Amino acid sequence: MEMCILTNTPEYPQMVAINEYWNKIGGEHMLPGTVSSPDRFVRGWFFDHNVERTNNSADGLAISRSILSAISVPYHYTVQGEPDVSSTQWRSYANLRDRLYGFELVTNMGYFYVDLNKCDLRKGAPVMRLATAEWPGLAGDATSKLAPHMPFTPMY
């Protein structure tokens, strides 16, 4: 079984088992609707496998954005005692064919993307960063807003 949708819990074998259960029920009649990871996973998988396939990148983006919106946890929503339930703060999208990488910050009104065709991705090229806090109304092609920056240093 192909899995294009993943959430942070449960572990993969359990996720597959939960999804197989819901596939037998049939999502066109009923889908689980809580903010739990398994429920969001099942909804995401169902919608991903039951929407029109397209070669149109704008339609593909619209489909992806609508699915991710349908499985996101509302901003500032928490569930006591459930550390795996966390509000969605951003969504990201990769269009591999056209080399576009897009983002939605829930605190920003727009969708923006970086056109990787316009970026220097060669070994030794400068590291570039998009400082989203400096552009709160950012929308559309944000490639020109990239600026040189020191490489990220992991904490561990």
XYZ file of N, CA, C and O in Angstrom:
624
model
N 0.844 -1.177 0.000
C 0.000 0.000 0.000
C 0.890 1.240 0.000
O 1.785 1.380 0.805
N 0.636 2.142 -0.915
C 1.391 3.394 -1.020
C 0.899 4.373 0.043
O -0.287 4.548 0.235
N 1.835 5.019 0.753
C 1.479 6.009 1.766
C 2.098 7.355 1.413
O 3.301 7.527 1.507
N 1.281 8.268 0.951
C 1.755 9.622 0.643
C 1.460 10.570 1.789
O 1.894 11.709 1.781
N 0.710 10.129 2.760
C 0.308 10.939 3.898
C 0.906 10.314 5.152
O 0.815 9.108 5.339
N 1.529 11.120 5.985
C 2.037 10.640 7.265
C 1.753 11.675 8.338
O 1.739 12.874 8.072
N 1.522 11.210 9.543
C 1.394 12.090 10.701
C 2.394 11.608 11.747
O 3.028 10.571 11.578
N 2.528 12.366 12.828
C 3.581 12.044 13.788
C 3.307 10.795 14.622
O 4.235 10.200 15.152
N 2.089 10.383 14.766
C 1.769 9.128 15.443
C 0.545 8.537 14.754
O -0.204 9.266 14.104
N 0.288 7.273 14.855
C 1.063 6.228 15.513
C 2.231 5.798 14.628
O 2.445 6.350 13.548
N 2.934 4.755 15.057
C 4.005 4.222 14.234
C 3.415 3.661 12.939
O 2.247 3.281 12.880
N 4.253 3.596 11.925
C 3.801 3.242 10.575
C 2.948 1.973 10.495
O 1.876 2.012 9.880
N 3.353 0.838 11.094
C 2.497 -0.362 10.968
C 1.092 -0.154 11.533
O 0.100 -0.634 10.963
N 0.980 0.579 12.639
C -0.339 0.859 13.216
C -1.128 1.790 12.300
O -2.346 1.642 12.146
N -0.433 2.752 11.696
C -1.080 3.689 10.780
C -1.697 2.934 9.603
O -2.835 3.195 9.207
N -0.963 1.974 9.064
C -1.450 1.167 7.947
C -2.687 0.377 8.373
O -3.687 0.325 7.650
N -2.646 -0.225 9.559
C -3.783 -1.011 10.055
C -5.023 -0.138 10.242
O -6.135 -0.528 9.867
N -4.849 1.040 10.818
C -5.977 1.959 11.009
C -6.564 2.353 9.658
O -7.787 2.368 9.466
N -5.696 2.639 8.714
C -6.160 3.047 7.392
C -6.900 1.914 6.687
O -7.920 2.143 6.037
N -6.416 0.694 6.817
C -7.104 -0.447 6.202
C -8.511 -0.607 6.780
O -9.456 -0.918 6.052
N -8.650 -0.391 8.091
C -9.971 -0.455 8.725
C -10.912 0.573 8.081
O -12.038 0.241 7.690
N -10.458 1.818 7.964
C -11.309 2.866 7.417
C -11.568 2.680 5.923
O -12.624 3.071 5.427
N -10.635 2.090 5.212
C -10.870 1.812 3.793
C -12.039 0.862 3.609
O -12.787 0.973 2.637
N -12.226 -0.081 4.522
C -13.351 -1.020 4.444
C -14.680 -0.321 4.685
O -15.699 -0.696 4.124
N -14.667 0.700 5.533
C -15.894 1.457 5.812
C -16.262 2.304 4.603
O -17.422 2.402 4.230
N -15.256 2.918 4.006
C -15.504 3.760 2.834
C -15.708 5.205 3.240
O -16.696 5.543 3.888
N -14.747 6.045 2.925
C -14.766 7.440 3.360
C -15.866 8.294 2.773
O -16.191 9.339 3.323
N -16.468 7.847 1.677
C -17.552 8.655 1.120
C -18.779 8.639 2.013
O -19.656 9.485 1.900
N -18.848 7.703 2.943
C -19.974 7.616 3.868
C -19.656 8.254 5.216
O -20.531 8.836 5.847
N -18.399 8.110 5.659
C -18.037 8.626 6.974
C -16.512 8.610 7.103
O -15.855 7.655 6.692
N -15.964 9.682 7.659
C -14.538 9.760 7.965
C -14.376 10.194 9.411
O -15.204 10.948 9.932
N -13.310 9.750 10.074
C -13.080 10.212 11.447
C -12.767 11.701 11.443
O -12.091 12.191 10.544
N -13.255 12.424 12.442
C -13.157 13.878 12.379
C -12.438 14.568 13.513
O -12.502 15.789 13.599
N -11.736 13.847 14.371
C -11.064 14.528 15.475
C -9.728 15.111 15.008
O -9.308 14.911 13.868
N -9.036 15.786 15.914
C -7.724 16.350 15.610
C -6.597 15.369 15.913
O -5.423 15.710 15.777
N -6.934 14.135 16.292
C -5.888 13.155 16.584
C -5.124 12.829 15.301
O -5.669 12.893 14.191
N -3.866 12.465 15.452
C -3.044 12.123 14.287
C -3.638 11.003 13.446
O -3.675 11.115 12.217
N -4.109 9.898 14.064
C -4.693 8.841 13.220
C -5.899 9.319 12.418
O -6.040 8.975 11.247
N -6.765 10.119 13.016
C -7.936 10.625 12.285
C -7.519 11.541 11.138
O -8.043 11.457 10.029
N -6.568 12.415 11.409
C -6.095 13.327 10.359
C -5.421 12.548 9.237
O -5.590 12.849 8.060
N -4.675 11.505 9.611
C -4.032 10.653 8.610
C -5.074 9.998 7.703
O -4.945 10.024 6.477
N -6.102 9.420 8.296
C -7.132 8.730 7.513
C -7.821 9.712 6.557
O -8.025 9.404 5.377
N -8.170 10.907 7.046
C -8.803 11.898 6.170
C -7.869 12.297 5.035
O -8.276 12.392 3.876
N -6.590 12.539 5.369
C -5.629 12.922 4.332
C -5.453 11.846 3.284
O -5.453 12.120 2.078
N -5.329 10.600 3.727
C -5.167 9.492 2.790
C -6.395 9.366 1.899
O -6.279 9.224 0.689
N -7.580 9.433 2.507
C -8.809 9.290 1.725
C -8.900 10.382 0.658
O -9.148 10.099 -0.517
N -8.720 11.633 1.061
C -8.840 12.725 0.089
C -7.763 12.629 -0.989
O -8.035 12.845 -2.176
N -6.535 12.297 -0.603
C -5.453 12.173 -1.581
C -5.765 11.103 -2.622
O -5.402 11.250 -3.784
N -6.416 10.050 -2.203
C -6.713 8.961 -3.127
C -8.074 9.092 -3.808
O -8.464 8.211 -4.574
N -8.804 10.146 -3.523
C -10.134 10.303 -4.112
C -10.363 11.678 -4.723
O -11.505 12.120 -4.825
N -9.293 12.328 -5.124
C -9.425 13.588 -5.854
C -8.926 13.373 -7.282
O -8.190 12.422 -7.563
N -9.338 14.256 -8.144
C -8.918 14.193 -9.541
C -7.404 14.365 -9.643
O -6.818 15.215 -8.977
N -6.771 13.556 -10.451
C -5.347 13.698 -10.742
C -5.202 14.691 -11.887
O -6.016 14.705 -12.809
N -4.175 15.514 -11.827
C -4.004 16.537 -12.834
C -2.531 16.755 -13.137
O -1.685 16.516 -12.290
N -2.246 17.201 -14.338
C -0.888 17.609 -14.708
C -0.750 19.122 -14.638
O 0.315 19.663 -14.924
N -1.816 19.797 -14.273
C -1.804 21.249 -14.156
C -1.274 21.626 -12.780
O -1.885 21.280 -11.763
N -0.134 22.322 -12.727
C 0.494 22.600 -11.436
C -0.364 23.504 -10.549
O -0.373 23.333 -9.328
N -1.094 24.437 -11.126
C -1.955 25.306 -10.315
C -3.090 24.500 -9.678
O -3.401 24.677 -8.493
N -3.694 23.597 -10.448
C -4.743 22.738 -9.895
C -4.176 21.797 -8.843
O -4.792 21.554 -7.812
N -2.996 21.240 -9.111
C -2.350 20.350 -8.149
C -2.079 21.043 -6.827
O -2.297 20.482 -5.749
N -1.618 22.289 -6.902
C -1.381 23.068 -5.687
C -2.693 23.322 -4.953
O -2.773 23.170 -3.730
N -3.728 23.689 -5.677
C -5.029 23.949 -5.051
C -5.562 22.688 -4.363
O -6.085 22.759 -3.242
N -5.412 21.546 -5.013
C -5.862 20.286 -4.419
C -5.064 19.996 -3.156
O -5.624 19.681 -2.102
N -3.742 20.107 -3.238
C -2.885 19.841 -2.072
C -3.200 20.781 -0.920
O -3.289 20.358 0.230
N -3.369 22.066 -1.214
C -3.674 23.037 -0.157
C -5.009 22.723 0.500
O -5.151 22.828 1.714
N -5.995 22.329 -0.291
C -7.306 22.046 0.296
C -7.260 20.785 1.164
O -7.886 20.748 2.228
N -6.503 19.784 0.749
C -6.383 18.571 1.571
C -5.668 18.900 2.876
O -6.121 18.518 3.962
N -4.550 19.609 2.796
C -3.804 19.924 4.021
C -4.609 20.830 4.956
O -4.508 20.704 6.174
N -5.414 21.709 4.406
C -6.285 22.527 5.258
C -7.308 21.664 5.983
O -7.622 21.895 7.147
N -7.816 20.645 5.282
C -8.838 19.776 5.865
C -8.294 18.885 6.977
O -9.067 18.379 7.789
N -6.985 18.689 7.031
C -6.424 17.815 8.060
C -5.564 18.571 9.066
O -4.946 17.969 9.931
N -5.549 19.889 8.982
C -4.757 20.692 9.913
C -5.478 20.854 11.250
O -6.703 20.778 11.322
N -4.686 21.096 12.291
C -5.230 21.380 13.619
C -5.308 22.905 13.740
O -4.341 23.603 13.453
N -6.446 23.458 14.145
C -6.579 24.909 14.232
C -5.479 25.558 15.086
O -5.019 24.979 16.068
N -5.084 26.736 14.669
C -4.030 27.495 15.346
C -4.448 27.781 16.793
O -5.577 28.163 17.058
N -3.551 27.570 17.714
C -3.726 27.763 19.157
C -4.666 26.741 19.795
O -5.112 26.929 20.916
N -4.979 25.664 19.082
C -5.817 24.620 19.656
C -4.919 23.599 20.356
O -3.928 23.149 19.794
N -5.264 23.239 21.574
C -4.525 22.222 22.312
C -5.498 21.254 22.964
O -6.666 21.588 23.191
N -5.003 20.078 23.286
C -5.780 19.083 24.013
C -4.942 18.696 25.222
O -3.820 18.206 25.068
N -5.482 18.949 26.419
C -4.765 18.607 27.649
C -4.385 17.132 27.662
O -5.214 16.274 27.353
N -3.139 16.848 28.003
C -2.685 15.474 28.117
C -2.390 14.783 26.798
O -2.128 13.592 26.772
N -2.460 15.518 25.700
C -2.183 14.947 24.373
C -1.040 15.720 23.721
O -1.257 16.602 22.894
N 0.209 15.396 24.058
C 1.329 16.152 23.501
C 1.510 15.986 21.998
O 2.146 16.826 21.363
N 0.939 14.923 21.413
C 1.076 14.730 19.971
C 0.084 15.561 19.164
O 0.159 15.589 17.941
N -0.857 16.211 19.840
C -1.791 17.092 19.145
C -1.275 18.514 19.316
O -1.222 19.045 20.414
N -0.871 19.078 18.205
C -0.293 20.420 18.224
C -0.894 21.213 17.075
O -1.123 20.666 15.989
N -1.146 22.482 17.296
C -1.757 23.287 16.239
C -0.810 23.404 15.047
O 0.401 23.465 15.191
N -1.403 23.397 13.868
C -0.634 23.543 12.637
C -0.162 24.983 12.538
O -0.964 25.906 12.588
N 1.138 25.166 12.398
C 1.700 26.505 12.291
C 2.090 26.846 10.859
O 2.175 28.008 10.504
N 2.371 25.840 10.043
C 2.687 26.064 8.642
C 2.383 24.806 7.848
O 2.250 23.720 8.383
N 2.271 24.998 6.565
C 2.131 23.894 5.621
C 3.130 24.167 4.499
O 3.341 25.317 4.118
N 3.750 23.124 3.996
C 4.690 23.304 2.893
C 4.324 22.376 1.743
O 3.707 21.329 1.948
N 4.693 22.784 0.537
C 4.316 22.085 -0.685
C 5.525 21.996 -1.600
O 6.244 22.981 -1.770
N 5.744 20.850 -2.188
C 6.844 20.679 -3.132
C 6.282 20.267 -4.487
O 5.598 19.261 -4.603
N 6.558 21.070 -5.491
C 6.227 20.735 -6.868
C 7.552 20.299 -7.500
O 8.344 21.134 -7.925
N 7.801 18.999 -7.513
C 9.081 18.476 -7.975
C 9.288 18.695 -9.471
O 10.397 18.957 -9.916
N 8.228 18.586 -10.242
C 8.343 18.749 -11.693
C 8.803 20.154 -12.063
O 9.713 20.325 -12.869
N 8.174 21.168 -11.463
C 8.490 22.553 -11.812
C 9.505 23.194 -10.873
O 9.827 24.362 -11.014
N 9.963 22.417 -9.879
C 10.969 22.859 -8.906
C 10.524 24.107 -8.144
O 11.260 25.075 -7.999
N 9.307 24.051 -7.637
C 8.766 25.113 -6.796
C 8.550 24.557 -5.400
O 8.046 23.444 -5.240
N 8.916 25.337 -4.394
C 8.701 24.909 -3.012
C 7.898 26.000 -2.327
O 8.350 27.138 -2.221
N 6.695 25.646 -1.886
C 5.778 26.642 -1.360
C 5.508 26.491 0.123
O 5.737 25.431 0.711
N 5.012 27.578 0.705
C 4.740 27.632 2.133
C 3.462 28.405 2.403
O 3.123 29.340 1.689
N 2.817 28.030 3.480
C 1.737 28.813 4.067
C 2.038 28.891 5.552
O 2.166 27.872 6.217
N 2.183 30.076 6.070
C 2.262 30.281 7.514
C 0.863 30.655 7.952
O 0.238 31.522 7.343
N 0.349 30.053 9.011
C -1.029 30.349 9.399
C -1.185 31.784 9.886
O -2.309 32.297 9.924
N -0.091 32.441 10.228
C -0.151 33.834 10.670
C 0.028 34.810 9.516
O 0.016 36.013 9.718
N 0.176 34.299 8.313
C 0.369 35.118 7.119
C -0.844 34.919 6.216
O -1.293 33.794 6.034
N -1.325 35.974 5.615
C -2.532 35.875 4.789
C -2.293 35.219 3.433
O -3.233 34.815 2.772
N -1.031 35.113 3.008
C -0.780 34.611 1.658
C -0.027 33.306 1.592
O 0.550 32.832 2.566
N -0.037 32.735 0.401
C 0.768 31.568 0.062
C 1.972 32.098 -0.699
O 1.843 32.973 -1.555
N 3.161 31.605 -0.379
C 4.345 32.045 -1.110
C 5.215 30.853 -1.449
O 5.073 29.777 -0.870
N 6.103 31.051 -2.410
C 6.947 29.949 -2.861
C 8.318 30.464 -3.273
O 8.508 31.655 -3.522
N 9.255 29.529 -3.332
C 10.595 29.795 -3.842
C 10.734 28.989 -5.131
O 10.421 27.792 -5.156
N 11.180 29.646 -6.179
C 11.408 28.991 -7.460
C 12.839 28.476 -7.468
O 13.792 29.248 -7.609
N 13.003 27.181 -7.285
C 14.337 26.596 -7.196
C 15.104 26.681 -8.516
O 16.326 26.565 -8.531
N 14.388 26.929 -9.622
C 15.052 27.138 -10.909
C 15.868 28.427 -10.904
O 16.799 28.576 -11.688
N 15.510 29.355 -10.031
C 16.199 30.649 -9.945
C 17.270 30.659 -8.855
O 17.878 31.689 -8.610
N 17.477 29.530 -8.177
C 18.428 29.451 -7.062
C 19.708 28.746 -7.496
O 19.673 27.842 -8.324
N 20.809 29.173 -6.914
C 22.096 28.532 -7.156
C 22.222 27.365 -6.179
O 22.482 27.567 -4.995
N 22.033 26.165 -6.663
C 22.053 24.972 -5.820
C 23.348 24.167 -5.974
O 23.442 23.047 -5.492
N 24.334 24.777 -6.629
C 25.609 24.071 -6.808
C 26.354 23.961 -5.484
O 26.184 24.784 -4.577
N 27.180 22.930 -5.378
C 28.023 22.746 -4.201
C 28.883 24.000 -4.015
O 29.469 24.510 -4.968
N 28.921 24.499 -2.780
C 29.711 25.681 -2.466
C 28.974 26.999 -2.641
O 29.498 28.055 -2.291
N 27.756 26.949 -3.180
C 26.970 28.180 -3.342
C 26.603 28.709 -1.960
O 26.519 27.949 -0.991
N 26.385 30.015 -1.839
C 26.030 30.558 -0.526
C 24.691 30.012 -0.021
O 23.786 29.745 -0.802
N 24.609 29.841 1.285
C 23.361 29.441 1.927
C 22.432 30.656 1.904
O 22.854 31.777 2.204
N 21.185 30.432 1.537
C 20.208 31.520 1.460
C 19.071 31.239 2.436
O 18.738 30.084 2.710
N 18.475 32.311 2.959
C 17.389 32.181 3.929
C 16.278 33.159 3.563
O 16.531 34.260 3.096
N 15.068 32.737 3.835
C 13.908 33.608 3.678
C 13.431 33.958 5.078
O 12.893 33.111 5.787
N 13.658 35.180 5.499
C 13.273 35.628 6.837
C 11.798 36.031 6.798
O 11.456 37.197 6.582
N 10.921 35.075 7.028
C 9.483 35.310 6.872
C 8.951 36.356 7.842
O 7.981 37.045 7.528
N 9.571 36.511 9.006
C 9.102 37.516 9.970
C 9.252 38.931 9.413
O 8.528 39.843 9.815
N 10.172 39.124 8.498
C 10.397 40.446 7.901
C 9.411 40.752 6.779
O 9.367 41.875 6.286
N 8.649 39.755 6.355
C 7.724 39.908 5.239
C 6.345 39.366 5.625
O 5.873 38.380 5.069
N 5.642 39.983 6.564
C 4.373 39.416 7.053
C 3.267 39.317 6.000
O 2.373 38.500 6.139
N 3.334 40.083 4.957
C 2.313 40.025 3.908
C 2.783 39.296 2.673
O 2.187 39.431 1.608
N 3.825 38.514 2.805
C 4.430 37.837 1.669
C 3.441 36.927 0.955
O 2.714 36.163 1.584
N 3.414 37.034 -0.374
C 2.565 36.180 -1.206
C 3.217 36.052 -2.572
O 3.933 36.956 -3.013
N 3.007 34.916 -3.220
C 3.549 34.710 -4.558
C 5.009 34.307 -4.541
O 5.498 33.703 -3.585
N 5.719 34.663 -5.608
C 7.125 34.276 -5.770
C 7.990 35.069 -4.801
O 8.143 36.280 -4.919
N 8.573 34.378 -3.832
C 9.394 35.009 -2.800
C 10.888 34.804 -3.035
O 11.706 35.148 -2.183
N 11.251 34.273 -4.193
C 12.648 33.955 -4.463
C 13.544 35.172 -4.310
O 14.650 35.077 -3.759
N 13.087 36.333 -4.737
C 13.918 37.545 -4.658
C 14.137 38.011 -3.216
O 15.006 38.844 -2.959
N 13.378 37.475 -2.279
C 13.512 37.861 -0.867
C 14.560 37.006 -0.131
O 14.849 37.254 1.028
N 15.113 35.994 -0.805
C 16.168 35.189 -0.197
C 17.413 36.042 0.015
O 17.762 36.856 -0.831
N 18.066 35.831 1.145
C 19.279 36.590 1.459
C 20.343 35.635 2.005
O 20.012 34.657 2.678
N 21.628 35.923 1.747
C 22.688 35.072 2.283
C 22.609 34.983 3.799
O 22.234 35.948 4.479
N 22.950 33.802 4.313
C 22.866 33.571 5.750
C 23.845 32.479 6.140
O 24.207 31.634 5.317
N 24.225 32.464 7.391
C 25.092 31.399 7.899
C 24.320 30.079 7.864
O 23.111 30.070 8.118
N 25.002 28.968 7.633
C 24.319 27.671 7.644
C 23.708 27.372 9.014
O 24.209 27.827 10.041
N 22.671 26.608 9.010
C 21.984 26.183 10.226
C 22.890 25.229 10.992
O 23.490 24.319 10.418
N 22.968 25.422 12.293
C 23.728 24.519 13.148
C 22.755 23.760 14.039
O 22.074 24.381 14.863
N 22.678 22.436 13.878
C 21.763 21.661 14.706
C 22.122 21.752 16.193
O 23.283 21.925 16.537
N 21.125 21.632 17.059
C 21.362 21.690 18.502
C 22.074 20.453 18.999
O 22.753 20.497 20.023
N 21.933 19.321 18.329
C 22.524 18.066 18.806
C 23.518 17.541 17.814
O 23.388 17.595 16.681
